[in-house]
Short mmCIF file of C-alpha atoms in Angstrom, two decimals:
data_model
loop_
_atom_site.label_atom_id
_atom_site.label_comp_id
_atom_site.label_asym_id
_atom_site.label_seq_id
_atom_site.Cartn_x
_atom_site.Cartn_y
_atom_site.Cartn_z
CA GLY U 7 9.37 -12.17 -58.64
CA GLU U 8 9.08 -13.01 -55.28
CA ASN U 9 6.94 -11.08 -52.94
CA VAL U 10 7.51 -11.41 -49.53
CA GLU U 11 5.07 -10.34 -46.45
CA GLN U 12 5.87 -9.75 -43.12
CA HIS U 13 4.25 -8.58 -39.71
CA PRO U 14 3.77 -7.38 -37.69
CA SER U 15 5.63 -3.86 -38.11
CA THR U 16 5.85 -3.33 -34.91
CA LEU U 17 6.10 -5.82 -31.87
CA SER U 18 6.38 -4.70 -28.00
CA VAL U 19 6.83 -7.72 -25.71
CA GLN U 20 7.33 -7.67 -22.09
CA GLU U 21 11.05 -8.78 -21.12
CA GLY U 22 10.48 -12.71 -20.80
CA ASP U 23 7.59 -12.83 -22.90
CA SER U 24 7.92 -14.44 -26.34
CA ALA U 25 7.86 -13.32 -29.51
CA VAL U 26 6.94 -14.35 -33.05
CA ILE U 27 7.05 -12.97 -36.45
CA LYS U 28 5.50 -13.81 -39.40
CA CYS U 29 6.27 -14.09 -43.29
CA THR U 30 4.36 -15.33 -46.32
CA TYR U 31 6.22 -15.90 -49.66
CA SER U 32 4.76 -16.00 -53.22
CA ASP U 33 6.90 -17.75 -54.96
CA SER U 34 6.79 -21.82 -54.91
CA ALA U 35 10.64 -22.01 -56.00
CA SER U 36 11.41 -20.77 -53.00
CA ASN U 37 14.01 -23.24 -50.97
CA TYR U 38 16.05 -21.14 -48.41
CA PHE U 39 14.44 -18.84 -46.25
CA PRO U 40 16.79 -17.09 -43.79
CA TRP U 41 16.10 -14.18 -41.06
CA TYR U 42 18.36 -11.53 -40.39
CA LYS U 43 18.40 -8.94 -37.21
CA GLN U 44 19.54 -5.69 -37.94
CA GLU U 45 20.79 -2.64 -35.13
CA LEU U 46 20.39 0.58 -35.76
CA GLY U 47 23.21 1.75 -38.02
CA LYS U 48 24.75 -1.78 -38.99
CA GLY U 49 24.44 -4.49 -41.39
CA PRO U 50 21.50 -7.18 -40.87
CA GLN U 51 23.12 -10.41 -39.02
CA LEU U 52 21.75 -14.02 -39.65
CA ILE U 53 20.34 -15.55 -36.71
CA ILE U 54 18.79 -18.86 -38.23
CA ASP U 55 17.64 -20.09 -41.59
CA ILE U 56 16.16 -22.89 -42.76
CA ARG U 57 15.60 -25.02 -45.98
CA SER U 58 12.74 -26.26 -48.37
CA ASN U 59 13.45 -29.94 -46.64
CA VAL U 60 13.17 -28.66 -43.13
CA GLY U 61 9.78 -28.42 -41.41
CA GLU U 62 11.21 -26.99 -38.37
CA LYS U 63 14.90 -25.73 -36.75
CA LYS U 64 16.05 -24.45 -33.21
CA ASP U 65 18.69 -22.50 -32.16
CA GLN U 66 19.04 -22.07 -28.50
CA ARG U 67 16.16 -19.23 -27.91
CA ILE U 68 15.39 -19.08 -31.04
CA ALA U 69 13.21 -20.80 -33.61
CA VAL U 70 11.70 -21.12 -37.28
CA THR U 71 9.05 -23.35 -39.24
CA LEU U 72 8.30 -23.46 -42.28
CA ASN U 73 4.85 -24.71 -44.03
CA LYS U 74 5.85 -25.05 -47.25
CA THR U 75 1.89 -25.86 -48.24
CA ALA U 76 1.19 -22.62 -46.96
CA LYS U 77 4.51 -20.53 -48.13
CA HIS U 78 4.76 -18.91 -44.88
CA PHE U 79 7.24 -19.41 -42.04
CA SER U 80 7.91 -17.92 -38.20
CA LEU U 81 10.91 -16.61 -36.35
CA HIS U 82 10.07 -17.40 -32.57
CA ILE U 83 12.23 -15.92 -30.14
CA THR U 84 11.38 -17.32 -26.26
CA GLU U 85 12.74 -16.01 -23.38
CA THR U 86 12.95 -12.54 -24.76
CA GLN U 87 15.63 -10.29 -23.31
CA PRO U 88 16.42 -6.42 -23.58
CA GLU U 89 19.56 -7.05 -26.30
CA ASP U 90 16.60 -8.76 -28.39
CA SER U 91 15.40 -5.08 -29.41
CA ALA U 92 16.08 -4.97 -32.82
CA VAL U 93 14.71 -5.10 -36.54
CA TYR U 94 14.08 -8.48 -38.24
CA PHE U 95 13.78 -9.31 -41.39
CA CYS U 96 12.48 -12.47 -42.92
CA ALA U 97 13.51 -13.25 -46.80
CA ALA U 98 13.16 -15.91 -48.98
CA SER U 99 15.54 -17.03 -52.44
CA SER U 100 15.26 -19.95 -54.99
CA ASN U 101 18.34 -21.38 -56.90
CA ASP U 102 19.57 -17.93 -58.34
CA TYR U 103 20.52 -17.32 -55.00
CA LYS U 104 18.61 -13.39 -54.70
CA LEU U 105 17.23 -12.72 -51.35
CA SER U 106 13.52 -10.89 -51.20
CA PHE U 107 13.52 -9.24 -47.36
CA GLY U 108 10.37 -8.93 -46.21
CA ALA U 109 9.25 -4.96 -44.45
CA GLY U 110 10.81 -6.11 -41.85
CA THR U 111 9.72 -6.02 -37.44
CA THR U 112 10.80 -3.52 -35.21
CA VAL U 113 10.73 -5.72 -32.18
CA THR U 114 11.18 -3.76 -28.53
CA VAL U 115 11.61 -5.83 -25.75
CA ARG U 116 10.21 -3.75 -22.16
CA ALA U 117 12.49 -4.42 -19.31
CA GLY K 22 33.53 -17.56 -39.53
CA ALA K 23 32.05 -15.60 -42.15
CA VAL K 24 33.27 -11.78 -41.79
CA VAL K 25 32.17 -9.23 -44.47
CA SER K 26 33.98 -5.61 -44.33
CA GLN K 27 32.96 -2.79 -46.22
CA HIS K 28 34.98 0.55 -46.42
CA PRO K 29 33.95 3.37 -45.74
CA SER K 30 31.96 3.08 -42.87
CA ARG K 31 30.19 6.70 -43.79
CA VAL K 32 31.48 9.35 -46.97
CA ILE K 33 30.03 12.69 -47.24
CA CYS K 34 30.44 14.34 -50.59
CA LYS K 35 29.15 17.02 -52.98
CA SER K 36 26.46 16.37 -55.73
CA GLY K 37 28.60 15.73 -59.02
CA THR K 38 31.31 13.56 -57.37
CA SER K 39 31.54 10.28 -57.62
CA VAL K 40 32.27 7.92 -54.46
CA LYS K 41 33.72 4.23 -54.31
CA ILE K 42 32.58 2.00 -51.55
CA GLU K 43 34.61 -1.91 -51.00
CA CYS K 44 33.34 -4.81 -49.90
CA ARG K 45 35.54 -7.69 -48.74
CA SER K 46 35.63 -11.03 -47.44
CA LEU K 47 37.63 -11.07 -44.77
CA ASP K 48 37.97 -14.85 -43.97
CA PHE K 49 36.66 -17.16 -46.96
CA GLN K 50 36.36 -16.62 -50.61
CA ALA K 51 33.08 -14.99 -52.58
CA THR K 52 32.09 -16.13 -56.04
CA THR K 53 28.66 -13.72 -56.06
CA MET K 54 28.63 -10.72 -53.86
CA PHE K 55 25.32 -8.62 -53.89
CA TRP K 56 25.11 -4.90 -53.40
CA TYR K 57 22.05 -3.57 -51.69
CA ARG K 58 20.23 -0.24 -50.79
CA GLN K 59 17.90 0.79 -47.59
CA PHE K 60 16.56 4.33 -46.95
CA PRO K 61 15.86 5.18 -43.55
CA LYS K 62 12.92 2.25 -41.53
CA GLN K 63 13.00 0.35 -45.00
CA SER K 64 13.31 -2.48 -46.38
CA LEU K 65 16.79 -3.96 -47.86
CA MET K 66 16.41 -3.65 -52.03
CA LEU K 67 18.84 -5.70 -54.54
CA MET K 68 20.70 -3.33 -56.66
CA ALA K 69 22.76 -6.13 -58.21
CA THR K 70 24.52 -9.20 -57.83
CA SER K 71 28.29 -9.17 -58.76
CA ASN K 72 29.94 -12.23 -59.88
CA GLU K 73 34.09 -12.55 -59.44
CA GLY K 74 35.66 -11.68 -63.34
CA SER K 75 32.15 -10.94 -64.86
CA LYS K 76 29.84 -8.27 -65.74
CA ALA K 77 27.63 -7.87 -62.32
CA THR K 78 23.51 -8.12 -63.16
CA TYR K 79 21.42 -5.21 -62.55
CA GLU K 80 17.75 -5.51 -60.47
CA GLN K 81 15.25 -3.41 -62.67
CA GLY K 82 15.23 -0.02 -62.48
CA VAL K 83 18.57 0.42 -61.50
CA GLU K 84 21.12 2.39 -63.61
CA LYS K 85 23.49 0.17 -64.46
CA ASP K 86 26.00 3.19 -65.59
CA LYS K 87 25.22 5.44 -62.75
CA PHE K 88 26.22 2.61 -60.35
CA LEU K 89 29.22 0.54 -61.66
CA ILE K 90 30.24 -2.83 -60.38
CA ASN K 91 33.52 -4.47 -60.38
CA HIS K 92 34.10 -7.65 -59.01
CA ALA K 93 38.16 -7.91 -59.38
CA SER K 94 38.70 -10.64 -57.17
CA LEU K 95 37.34 -13.53 -54.76
CA THR K 96 37.53 -11.28 -51.90
CA LEU K 97 36.97 -7.82 -53.17
CA SER K 98 33.55 -5.75 -55.03
CA THR K 99 33.65 -2.26 -55.49
CA LEU K 100 30.30 -0.46 -55.97
CA THR K 101 30.80 2.93 -57.50
CA VAL K 102 28.08 5.75 -57.15
CA THR K 103 29.13 7.99 -60.53
CA SER K 104 27.95 12.12 -60.41
CA ALA K 105 26.04 11.57 -57.04
CA HIS K 106 23.19 13.79 -56.60
CA PRO K 107 21.20 14.42 -52.98
CA GLU K 108 18.77 11.42 -53.61
CA ASP K 109 21.96 8.89 -53.84
CA SER K 110 21.89 9.72 -50.10
CA SER K 111 21.17 6.11 -48.73
CA PHE K 112 22.45 3.33 -46.73
CA TYR K 113 24.66 0.59 -48.68
CA ILE K 114 25.27 -3.07 -47.78
CA CYS K 115 26.89 -5.75 -49.74
CA SER K 116 27.04 -9.11 -48.76
CA ALA K 117 28.78 -12.36 -49.90
CA ARG K 118 28.63 -15.96 -50.70
CA LYS K 119 31.02 -18.43 -50.04
CA GLN K 120 32.54 -20.13 -53.05
CA GLY K 121 31.22 -23.54 -53.15
CA GLY K 122 28.86 -23.01 -50.45
CA PRO K 123 25.48 -22.76 -49.97
CA ASP K 124 22.75 -20.70 -50.52
CA THR K 125 23.89 -18.10 -47.19
CA GLN K 126 24.44 -14.29 -47.46
CA TYR K 127 26.98 -12.96 -44.73
CA PHE K 128 26.73 -9.25 -45.16
CA GLY K 129 28.96 -6.47 -44.14
CA PRO K 130 28.34 -3.46 -41.81
CA GLY K 131 27.21 -1.12 -44.49
CA THR K 132 28.20 2.48 -45.75
CA ARG K 133 25.91 5.92 -45.38
CA LEU K 134 26.31 7.82 -48.55
CA THR K 135 25.14 11.44 -47.94
CA VAL K 136 25.42 13.66 -51.05
CA LEU K 137 25.00 17.20 -50.50
#
């Protein structure tokens, strides 16, 4: 099955700086890569996703890049704000729609 | 929008009792719903895939007789934890995929189950 690895496990950044989270996956058949933000005691919230026919996608301060050859994808958050503090999960799925999640990254934005 | 609700948000029960958790897609029809389990400070683990009108597909290691799933309509799936024990205490989260839509999954707010 799919194995998704996520790094780093924790990330502390100064407000206004950028945050980068990286994930790798094992199944070359994976074609959908969403990123979720989870706040304490809540369900995950989709923040951005990318499909295998695209190399990069951006939505305001958030961007995701995908390298299918190397089987890795990354989340970039620019101009971080305190409200960006949360746990972020990457995930991957193929045509069976089952999501395999990374272990999560706890992001802390210092004011 | 794509809103998924869960009920209850938290439940405390005695060991040996059964607990039902509902997952509803409020503004779309969901052919497929998924049930996840999340332990503190850990990632989400897929328990089962629920398809409307058919039997759920369980992941390896998940007991289908203990975690009963029913997907009776395109907007409702239920998870029943039967004969709950303290080790079943966890955060249970459902997600839904839009009928005819892409593979995007929309997650519910989760249900915190505590078994005494």
